[in-house]
GROMACS .gro file of C-alpha atoms in nm:
model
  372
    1UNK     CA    1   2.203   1.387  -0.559
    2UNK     CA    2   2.097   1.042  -0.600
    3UNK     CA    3   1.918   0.845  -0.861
    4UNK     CA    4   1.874   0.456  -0.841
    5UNK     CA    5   1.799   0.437  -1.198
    6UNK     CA    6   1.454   0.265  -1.166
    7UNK     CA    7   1.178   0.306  -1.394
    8UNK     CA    8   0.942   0.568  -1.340
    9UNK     CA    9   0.604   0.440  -1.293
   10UNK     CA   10   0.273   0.660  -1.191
   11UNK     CA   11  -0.058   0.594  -0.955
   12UNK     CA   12  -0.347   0.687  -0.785
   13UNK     CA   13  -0.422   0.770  -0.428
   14UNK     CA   14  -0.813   0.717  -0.371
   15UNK     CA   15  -0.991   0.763  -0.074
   16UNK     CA   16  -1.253   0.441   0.011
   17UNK     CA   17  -1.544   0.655   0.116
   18UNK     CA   18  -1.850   0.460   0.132
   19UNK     CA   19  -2.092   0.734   0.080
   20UNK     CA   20  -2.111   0.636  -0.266
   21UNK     CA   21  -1.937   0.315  -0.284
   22UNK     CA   22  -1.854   0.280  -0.639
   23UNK     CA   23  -1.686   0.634  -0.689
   24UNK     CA   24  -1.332   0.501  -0.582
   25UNK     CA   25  -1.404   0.199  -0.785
   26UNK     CA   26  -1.498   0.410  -1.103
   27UNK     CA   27  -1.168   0.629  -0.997
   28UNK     CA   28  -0.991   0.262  -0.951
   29UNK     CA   29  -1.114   0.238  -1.348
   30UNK     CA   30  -1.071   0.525  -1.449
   31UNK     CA   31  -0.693   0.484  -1.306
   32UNK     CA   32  -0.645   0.212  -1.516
   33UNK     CA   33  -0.807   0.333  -1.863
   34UNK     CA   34  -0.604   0.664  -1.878
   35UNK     CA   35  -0.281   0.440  -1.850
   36UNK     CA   36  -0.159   0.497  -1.459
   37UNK     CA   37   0.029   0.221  -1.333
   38UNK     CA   38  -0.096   0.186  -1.035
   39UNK     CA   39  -0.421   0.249  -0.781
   40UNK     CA   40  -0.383   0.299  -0.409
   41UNK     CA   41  -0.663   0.328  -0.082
   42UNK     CA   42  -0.595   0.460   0.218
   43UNK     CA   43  -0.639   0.162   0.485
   44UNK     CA   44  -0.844   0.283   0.809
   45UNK     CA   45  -1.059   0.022   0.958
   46UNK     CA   46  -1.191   0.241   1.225
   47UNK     CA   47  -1.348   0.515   0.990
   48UNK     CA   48  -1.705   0.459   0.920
   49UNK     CA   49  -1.700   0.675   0.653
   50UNK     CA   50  -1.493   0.412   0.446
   51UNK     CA   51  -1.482   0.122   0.297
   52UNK     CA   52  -1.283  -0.160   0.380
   53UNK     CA   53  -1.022  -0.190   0.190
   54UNK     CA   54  -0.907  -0.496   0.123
   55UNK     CA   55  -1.281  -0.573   0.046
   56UNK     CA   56  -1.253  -0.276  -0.197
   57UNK     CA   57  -0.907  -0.407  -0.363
   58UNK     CA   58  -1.062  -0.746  -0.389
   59UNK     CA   59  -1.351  -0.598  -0.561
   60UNK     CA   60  -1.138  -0.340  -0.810
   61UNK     CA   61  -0.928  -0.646  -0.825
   62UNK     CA   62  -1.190  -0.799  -1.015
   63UNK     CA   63  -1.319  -0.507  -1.246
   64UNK     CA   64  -0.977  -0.434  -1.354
   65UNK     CA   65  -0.749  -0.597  -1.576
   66UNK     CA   66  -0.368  -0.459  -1.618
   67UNK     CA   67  -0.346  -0.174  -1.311
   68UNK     CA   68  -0.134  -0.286  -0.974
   69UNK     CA   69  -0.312  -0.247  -0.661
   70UNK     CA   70  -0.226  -0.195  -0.317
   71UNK     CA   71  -0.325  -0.049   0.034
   72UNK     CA   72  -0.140   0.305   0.075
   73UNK     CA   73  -0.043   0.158   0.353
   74UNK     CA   74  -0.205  -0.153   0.569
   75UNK     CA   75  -0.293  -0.065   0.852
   76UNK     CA   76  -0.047  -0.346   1.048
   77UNK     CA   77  -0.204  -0.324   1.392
   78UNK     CA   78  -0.538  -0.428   1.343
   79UNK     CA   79  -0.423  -0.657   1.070
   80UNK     CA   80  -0.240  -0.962   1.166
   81UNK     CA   81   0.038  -1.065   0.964
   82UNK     CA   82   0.001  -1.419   0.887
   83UNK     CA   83  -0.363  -1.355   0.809
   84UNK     CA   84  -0.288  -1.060   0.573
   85UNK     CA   85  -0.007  -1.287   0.398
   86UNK     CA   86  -0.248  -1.528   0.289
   87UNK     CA   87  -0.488  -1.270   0.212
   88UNK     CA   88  -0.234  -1.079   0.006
   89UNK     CA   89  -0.124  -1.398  -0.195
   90UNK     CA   90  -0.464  -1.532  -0.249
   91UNK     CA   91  -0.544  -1.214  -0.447
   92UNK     CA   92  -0.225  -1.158  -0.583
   93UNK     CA   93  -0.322  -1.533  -0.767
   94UNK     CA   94  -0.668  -1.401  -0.861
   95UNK     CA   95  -0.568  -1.078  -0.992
   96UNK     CA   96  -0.279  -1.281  -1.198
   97UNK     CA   97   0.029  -1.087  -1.020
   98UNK     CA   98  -0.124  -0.724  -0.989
   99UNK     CA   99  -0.101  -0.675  -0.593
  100UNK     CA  100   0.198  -0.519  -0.376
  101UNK     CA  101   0.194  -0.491   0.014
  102UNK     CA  102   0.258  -0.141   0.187
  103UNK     CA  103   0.280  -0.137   0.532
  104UNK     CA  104   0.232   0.070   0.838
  105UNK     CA  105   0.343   0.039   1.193
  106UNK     CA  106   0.027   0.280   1.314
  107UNK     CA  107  -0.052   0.604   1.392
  108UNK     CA  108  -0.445   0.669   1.532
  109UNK     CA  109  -0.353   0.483   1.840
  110UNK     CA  110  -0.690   0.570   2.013
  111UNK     CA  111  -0.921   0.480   1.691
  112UNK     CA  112  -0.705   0.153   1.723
  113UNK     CA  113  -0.743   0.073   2.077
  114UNK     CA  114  -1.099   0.145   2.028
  115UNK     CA  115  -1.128  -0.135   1.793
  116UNK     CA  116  -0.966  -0.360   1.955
  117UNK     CA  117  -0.579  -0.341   1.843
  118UNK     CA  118  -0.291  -0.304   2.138
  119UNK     CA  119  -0.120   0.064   2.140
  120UNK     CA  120   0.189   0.087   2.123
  121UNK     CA  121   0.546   0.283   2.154
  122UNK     CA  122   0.687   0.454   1.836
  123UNK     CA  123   0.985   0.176   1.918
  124UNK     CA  124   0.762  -0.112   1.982
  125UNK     CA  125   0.578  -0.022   1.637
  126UNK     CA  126   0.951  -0.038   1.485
  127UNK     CA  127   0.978  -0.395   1.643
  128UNK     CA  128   0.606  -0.555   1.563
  129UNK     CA  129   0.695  -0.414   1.209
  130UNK     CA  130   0.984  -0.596   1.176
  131UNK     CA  131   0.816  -0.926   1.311
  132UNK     CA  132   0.534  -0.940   1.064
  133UNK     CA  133   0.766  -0.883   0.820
  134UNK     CA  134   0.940  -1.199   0.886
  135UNK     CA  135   0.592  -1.400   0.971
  136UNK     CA  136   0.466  -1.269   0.587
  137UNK     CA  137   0.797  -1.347   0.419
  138UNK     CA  138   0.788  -1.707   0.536
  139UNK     CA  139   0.414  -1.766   0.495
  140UNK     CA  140   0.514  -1.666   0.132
  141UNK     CA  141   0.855  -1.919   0.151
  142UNK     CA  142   0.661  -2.228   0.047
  143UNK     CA  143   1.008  -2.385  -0.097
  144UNK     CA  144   1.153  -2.316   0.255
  145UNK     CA  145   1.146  -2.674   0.461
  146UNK     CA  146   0.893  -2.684   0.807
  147UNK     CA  147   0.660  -2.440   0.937
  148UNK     CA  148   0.669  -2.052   1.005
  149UNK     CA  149   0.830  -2.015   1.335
  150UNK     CA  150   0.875  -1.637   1.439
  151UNK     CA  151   0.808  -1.630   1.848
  152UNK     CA  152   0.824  -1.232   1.915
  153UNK     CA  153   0.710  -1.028   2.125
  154UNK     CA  154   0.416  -0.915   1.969
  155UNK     CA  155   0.374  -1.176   1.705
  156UNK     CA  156   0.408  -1.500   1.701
  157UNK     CA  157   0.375  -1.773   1.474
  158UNK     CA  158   0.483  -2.164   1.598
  159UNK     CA  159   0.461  -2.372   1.271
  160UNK     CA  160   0.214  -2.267   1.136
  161UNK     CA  161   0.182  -2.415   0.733
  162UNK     CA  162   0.340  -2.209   0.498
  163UNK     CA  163   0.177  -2.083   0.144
  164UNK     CA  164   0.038  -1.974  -0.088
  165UNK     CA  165   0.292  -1.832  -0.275
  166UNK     CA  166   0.180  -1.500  -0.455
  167UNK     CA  167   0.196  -1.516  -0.791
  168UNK     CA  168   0.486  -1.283  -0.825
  169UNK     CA  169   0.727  -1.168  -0.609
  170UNK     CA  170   0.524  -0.867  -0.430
  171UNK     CA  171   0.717  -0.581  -0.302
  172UNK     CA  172   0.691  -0.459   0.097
  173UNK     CA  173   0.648  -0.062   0.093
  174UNK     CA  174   0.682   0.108   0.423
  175UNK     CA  175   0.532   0.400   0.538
  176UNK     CA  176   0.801   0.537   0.701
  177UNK     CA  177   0.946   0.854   0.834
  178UNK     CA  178   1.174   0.844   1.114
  179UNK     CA  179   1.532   0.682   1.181
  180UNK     CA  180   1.441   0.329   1.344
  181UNK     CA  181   1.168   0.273   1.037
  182UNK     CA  182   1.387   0.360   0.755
  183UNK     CA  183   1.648   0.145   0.883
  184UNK     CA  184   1.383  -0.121   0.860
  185UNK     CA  185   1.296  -0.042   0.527
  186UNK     CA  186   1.673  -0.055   0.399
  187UNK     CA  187   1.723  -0.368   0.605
  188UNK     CA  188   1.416  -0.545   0.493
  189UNK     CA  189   1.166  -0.371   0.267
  190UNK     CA  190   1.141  -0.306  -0.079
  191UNK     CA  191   1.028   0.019  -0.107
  192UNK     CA  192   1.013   0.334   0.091
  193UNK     CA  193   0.643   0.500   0.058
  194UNK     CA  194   0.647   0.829   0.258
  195UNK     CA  195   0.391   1.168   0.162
  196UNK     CA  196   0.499   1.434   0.051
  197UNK     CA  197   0.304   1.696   0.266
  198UNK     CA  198   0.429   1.467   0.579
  199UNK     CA  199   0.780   1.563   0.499
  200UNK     CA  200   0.985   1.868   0.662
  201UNK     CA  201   1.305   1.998   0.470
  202UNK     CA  202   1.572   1.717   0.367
  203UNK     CA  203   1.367   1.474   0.470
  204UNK     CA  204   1.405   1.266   0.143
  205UNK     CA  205   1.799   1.318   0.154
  206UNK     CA  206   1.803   1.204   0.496
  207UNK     CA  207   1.611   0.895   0.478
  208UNK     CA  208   1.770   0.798   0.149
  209UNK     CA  209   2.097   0.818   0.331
  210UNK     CA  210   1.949   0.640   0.614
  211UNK     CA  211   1.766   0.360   0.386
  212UNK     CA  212   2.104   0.351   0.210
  213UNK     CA  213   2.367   0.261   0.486
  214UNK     CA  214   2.146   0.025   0.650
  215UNK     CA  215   2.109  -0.175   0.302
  216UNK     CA  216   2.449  -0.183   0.264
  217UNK     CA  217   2.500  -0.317   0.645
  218UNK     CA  218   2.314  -0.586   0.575
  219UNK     CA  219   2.446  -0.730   0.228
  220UNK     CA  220   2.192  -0.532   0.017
  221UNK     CA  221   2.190  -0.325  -0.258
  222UNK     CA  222   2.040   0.036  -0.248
  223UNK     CA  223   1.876   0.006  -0.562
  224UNK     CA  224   1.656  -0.301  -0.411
  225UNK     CA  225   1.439  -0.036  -0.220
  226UNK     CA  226   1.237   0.153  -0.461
  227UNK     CA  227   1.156   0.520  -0.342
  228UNK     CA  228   0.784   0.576  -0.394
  229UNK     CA  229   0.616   0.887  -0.298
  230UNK     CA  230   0.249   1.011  -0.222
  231UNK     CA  231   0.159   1.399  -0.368
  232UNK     CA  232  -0.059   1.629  -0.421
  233UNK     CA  233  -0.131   1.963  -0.553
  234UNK     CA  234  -0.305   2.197  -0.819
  235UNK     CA  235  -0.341   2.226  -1.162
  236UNK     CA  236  -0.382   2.575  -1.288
  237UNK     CA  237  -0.286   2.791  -1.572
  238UNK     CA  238  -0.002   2.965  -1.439
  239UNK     CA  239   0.226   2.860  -1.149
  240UNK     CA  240   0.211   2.977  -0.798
  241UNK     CA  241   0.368   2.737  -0.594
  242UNK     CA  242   0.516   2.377  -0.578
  243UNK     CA  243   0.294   2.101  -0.745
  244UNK     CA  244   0.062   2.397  -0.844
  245UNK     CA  245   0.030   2.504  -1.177
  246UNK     CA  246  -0.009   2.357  -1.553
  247UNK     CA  247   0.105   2.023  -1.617
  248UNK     CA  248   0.454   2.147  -1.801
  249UNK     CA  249   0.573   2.229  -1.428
  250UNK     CA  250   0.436   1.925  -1.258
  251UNK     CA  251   0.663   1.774  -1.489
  252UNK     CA  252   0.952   1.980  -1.443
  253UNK     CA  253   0.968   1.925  -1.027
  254UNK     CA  254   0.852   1.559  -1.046
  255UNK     CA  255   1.153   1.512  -1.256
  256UNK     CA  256   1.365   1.717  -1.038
  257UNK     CA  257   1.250   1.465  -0.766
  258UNK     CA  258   1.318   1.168  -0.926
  259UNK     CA  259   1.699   1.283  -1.013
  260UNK     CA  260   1.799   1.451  -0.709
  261UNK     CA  261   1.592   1.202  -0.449
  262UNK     CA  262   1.578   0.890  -0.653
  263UNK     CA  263   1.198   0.869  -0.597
  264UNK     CA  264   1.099   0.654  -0.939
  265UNK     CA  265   0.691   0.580  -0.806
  266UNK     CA  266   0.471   0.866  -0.827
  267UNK     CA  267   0.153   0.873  -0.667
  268UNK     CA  268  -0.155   1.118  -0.713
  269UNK     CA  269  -0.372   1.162  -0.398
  270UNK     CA  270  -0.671   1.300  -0.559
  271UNK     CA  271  -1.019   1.196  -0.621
  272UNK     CA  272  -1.090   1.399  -0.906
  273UNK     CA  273  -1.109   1.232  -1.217
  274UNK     CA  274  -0.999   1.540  -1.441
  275UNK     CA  275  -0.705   1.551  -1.225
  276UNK     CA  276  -0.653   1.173  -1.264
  277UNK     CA  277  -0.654   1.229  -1.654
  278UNK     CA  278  -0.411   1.531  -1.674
  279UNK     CA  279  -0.127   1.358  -1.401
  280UNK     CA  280  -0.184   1.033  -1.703
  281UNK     CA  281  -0.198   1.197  -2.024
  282UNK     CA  282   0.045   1.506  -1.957
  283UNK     CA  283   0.292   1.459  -1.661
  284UNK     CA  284   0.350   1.140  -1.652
  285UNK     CA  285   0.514   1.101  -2.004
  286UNK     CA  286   0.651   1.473  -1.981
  287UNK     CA  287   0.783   1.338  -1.674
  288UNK     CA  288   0.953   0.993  -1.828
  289UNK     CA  289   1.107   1.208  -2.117
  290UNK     CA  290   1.261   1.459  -1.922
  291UNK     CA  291   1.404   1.195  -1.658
  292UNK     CA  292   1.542   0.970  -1.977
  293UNK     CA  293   1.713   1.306  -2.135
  294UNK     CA  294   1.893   1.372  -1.791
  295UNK     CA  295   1.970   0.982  -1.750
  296UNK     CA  296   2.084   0.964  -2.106
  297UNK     CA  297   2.378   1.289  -2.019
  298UNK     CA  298   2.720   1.151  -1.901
  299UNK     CA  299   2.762   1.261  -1.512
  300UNK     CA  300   3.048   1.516  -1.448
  301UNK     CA  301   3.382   1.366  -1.518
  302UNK     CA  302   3.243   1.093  -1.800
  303UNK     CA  303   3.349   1.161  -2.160
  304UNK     CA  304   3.053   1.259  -2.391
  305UNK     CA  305   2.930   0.966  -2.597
  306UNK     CA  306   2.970   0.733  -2.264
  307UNK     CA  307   2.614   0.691  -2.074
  308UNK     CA  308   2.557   0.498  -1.783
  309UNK     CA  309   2.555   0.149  -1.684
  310UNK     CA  310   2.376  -0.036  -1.478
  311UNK     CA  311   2.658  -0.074  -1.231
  312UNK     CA  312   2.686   0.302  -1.285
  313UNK     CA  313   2.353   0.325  -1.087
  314UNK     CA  314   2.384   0.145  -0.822
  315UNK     CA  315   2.538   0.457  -0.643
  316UNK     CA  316   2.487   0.852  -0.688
  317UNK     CA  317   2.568   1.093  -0.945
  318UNK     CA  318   2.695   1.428  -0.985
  319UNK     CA  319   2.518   1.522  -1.320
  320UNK     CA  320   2.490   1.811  -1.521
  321UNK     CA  321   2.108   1.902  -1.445
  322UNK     CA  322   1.976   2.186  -1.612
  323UNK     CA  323   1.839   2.457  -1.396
  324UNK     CA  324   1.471   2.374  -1.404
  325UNK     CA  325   1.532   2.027  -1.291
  326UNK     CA  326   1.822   2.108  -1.043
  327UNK     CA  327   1.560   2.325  -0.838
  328UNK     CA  328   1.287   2.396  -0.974
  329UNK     CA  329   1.065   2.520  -0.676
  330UNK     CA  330   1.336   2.696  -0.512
  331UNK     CA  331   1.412   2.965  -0.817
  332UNK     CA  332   1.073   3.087  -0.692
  333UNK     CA  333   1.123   3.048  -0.298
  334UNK     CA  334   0.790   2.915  -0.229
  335UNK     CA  335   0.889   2.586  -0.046
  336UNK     CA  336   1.226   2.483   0.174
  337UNK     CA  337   1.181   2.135   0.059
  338UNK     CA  338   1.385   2.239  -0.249
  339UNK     CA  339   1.540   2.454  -0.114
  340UNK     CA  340   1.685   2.196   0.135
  341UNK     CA  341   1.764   2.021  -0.194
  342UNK     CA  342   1.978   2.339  -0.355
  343UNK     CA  343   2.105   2.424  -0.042
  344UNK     CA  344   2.025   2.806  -0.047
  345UNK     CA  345   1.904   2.799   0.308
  346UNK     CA  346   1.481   2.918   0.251
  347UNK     CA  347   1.294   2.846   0.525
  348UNK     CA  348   0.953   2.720   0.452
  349UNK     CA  349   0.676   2.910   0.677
  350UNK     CA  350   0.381   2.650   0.801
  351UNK     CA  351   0.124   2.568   0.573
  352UNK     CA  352  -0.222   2.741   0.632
  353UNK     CA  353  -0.416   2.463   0.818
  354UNK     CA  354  -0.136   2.234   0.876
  355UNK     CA  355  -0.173   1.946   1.155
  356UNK     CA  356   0.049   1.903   1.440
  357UNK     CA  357  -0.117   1.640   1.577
  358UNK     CA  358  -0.311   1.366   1.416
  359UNK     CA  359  -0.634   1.241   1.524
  360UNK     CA  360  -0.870   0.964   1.319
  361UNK     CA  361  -0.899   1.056   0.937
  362UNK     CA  362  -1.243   1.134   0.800
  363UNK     CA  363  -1.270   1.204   0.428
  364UNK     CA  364  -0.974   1.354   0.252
  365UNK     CA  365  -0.924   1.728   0.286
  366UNK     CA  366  -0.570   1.849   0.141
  367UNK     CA  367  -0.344   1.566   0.224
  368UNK     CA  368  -0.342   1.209   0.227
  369UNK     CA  369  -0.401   1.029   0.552
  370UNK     CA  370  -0.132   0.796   0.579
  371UNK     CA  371  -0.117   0.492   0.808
  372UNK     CA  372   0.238   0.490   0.965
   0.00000   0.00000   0.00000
């Protein structure tokens, strides 16, 4: 079980449709006024059905105040790096600090090649990835001496002037799922933004691990990648699976996830405002005090009276979780995911409608189109 100790924090995940182009900035609003932390888009440039989204962030940018904004994630491919640094920074300065940076490597090769963007191998997405990476970090770098110079092989950039600098240091979240990418993220990012329904069982202990040792390999810290994590789900009276039912059990497994997978960012992918209010005004806190109570308990071996430190959390604990938090989906054998997480051994049977393959997005169904 591992938990980096971070802060939880809460968001939205809105889809851009442009059908009636200021719902996702009244959602964007709305976000902010019911006290989420955060508002996310989707980032397809092919879909006609959608906005554009860094036009849209520019645009909540300006009717909002306090809320952090970011693409969930950038499409990378048809985006090119140094561009999208500057563009980043420039509204990071307008919107005084309030912008982060997730990233994708690509997924809808053949909405990309039609407009215009080069396909390319699951290892050669790895690779560009990691060179626009580099190319944004040193736009960024304005105390750094000479010009960006990053000659790759499928970005370049051969002095070009450096700046602005953002007006706070903005994290790099990566979509990521498999082994190559979440080395990248532990290597270089500074967060780890996967979805939930994209995951299979152990997923989250896996790339933790994975995140993890290649952090360590090179000089890092694991607790400088924040774990972030799209959901979504149900609210209902009475519970009937995972992430569906009343608030009290959102609560309970969102906890669960934050102490056994270290995921401290929690992100709604729903465009319904009543949902939007409940996941602000009930989880989230139920979440935070449940999380702090566990936190505040010595781990197994610690005298009572002796809590942790902050060198404490740099690495995992063994704690005393009570049995709603320890696995909270498996007691009713609904999912594998916890299951994978209690180690009991339920198999999860496929979701009614699930995808196996993934074509262009159109408007949000019952997941979150996600750009990696």
């Amino acid at each position: 079980m591992s938990d980096y100790g971070h802060p939880l924090t809460f968001g939205s995940f809105l889809t851009p449709g442009n059908a009636d182009p200021m719902r996702p900035v009244g959602l964007a609003m709305l976000s902010e006024q019911v006290g989420l932390d955060l508002v996310t888009f989707q980032d397809h440039p092919y879909q006609p059905a959608f906005l554009d989204t860094w036009t849209l962030l520019s645009f909540v940018a300006a009717r909002t105040e306090r809320v952090r904004l970011s693409a969930n994630v950038t499409n990378l491919p048809l985006r090119p790096p140094a561009v999208l640094a500057r563009s980043v920074a420039s509204l990071d300065l307008l919107a005084a600090g309030r912008m982060e940076l997730g990233l994708g490597a690509g997924a809808f090769w053949d909405a990309i090649e039609a407009m215009g963007g080069r396909r390319l191998s699951p290892g050669e997405g790895v690779r560009a990835l990691a060179e626009a990476i580099e190319i944004i970090r040193q736009i960024w770098d304005v105390d750094a001496r000479g010009g960006v110079r990053v000659d790759g092989e499928f970005h370049r950039a051969v002095g070009a002037k450096r700046g602005p600098a953002p007006a706070h240091d903005i994290g790099i979240w990566l979509g990521a799922y498999k082994p190559r990418m979440l080395a990248l993220t532990g290597r270089r990012a500074d967060g780890w933004l996967p979805s939930l329904a994209y995951l299979q069982p152990g997923d989250l202990a896996r790339g933790n691990a994975i995140i993890d040792e290649a952090a360590t390999d090179a000089g890092r810290s694991p607790t400088d990648v924040r774990r972030l994590l799209n959901v979504n789900g149900r609210f209902a009276a009475t519970g009937s699976g995972p992430l569906n039912g009343p608030a009290e059990q959102w609560a309970e497994e969102l906890a669960g996830l934050a102490l056994t997978e270290g995921i401290s960012t929690f992100i709604l992918a729903s465009d319904d405002p009543d949902d939007l209010r409940r996941f602000a005004a009930e989880v989230a806190p139920a979440t935070r005090e449940l999380v702090a109570a566990e936190r505040a308990a010595p781990p197994t071996g610690v005298p009572a009276g002796q809590g942790h430190t902050a060198t404490d959390r740099t690495r995992p604990h063994v704690r005393p979780l009570s049995a709603r938090l320890r696995s909270p989906w498996c007691r009713r054998r609904t999912t594998a995911y916890a299951a994978a997480r209690c180690g009991c051994g339920t198999r999860r049977p496929d979701r009614p409608g699930r995808r196996r393959t993934r074509s262009a997005p159109t408007q949000r169904t019952t997941r979150p189109a996600h750009s990696t």
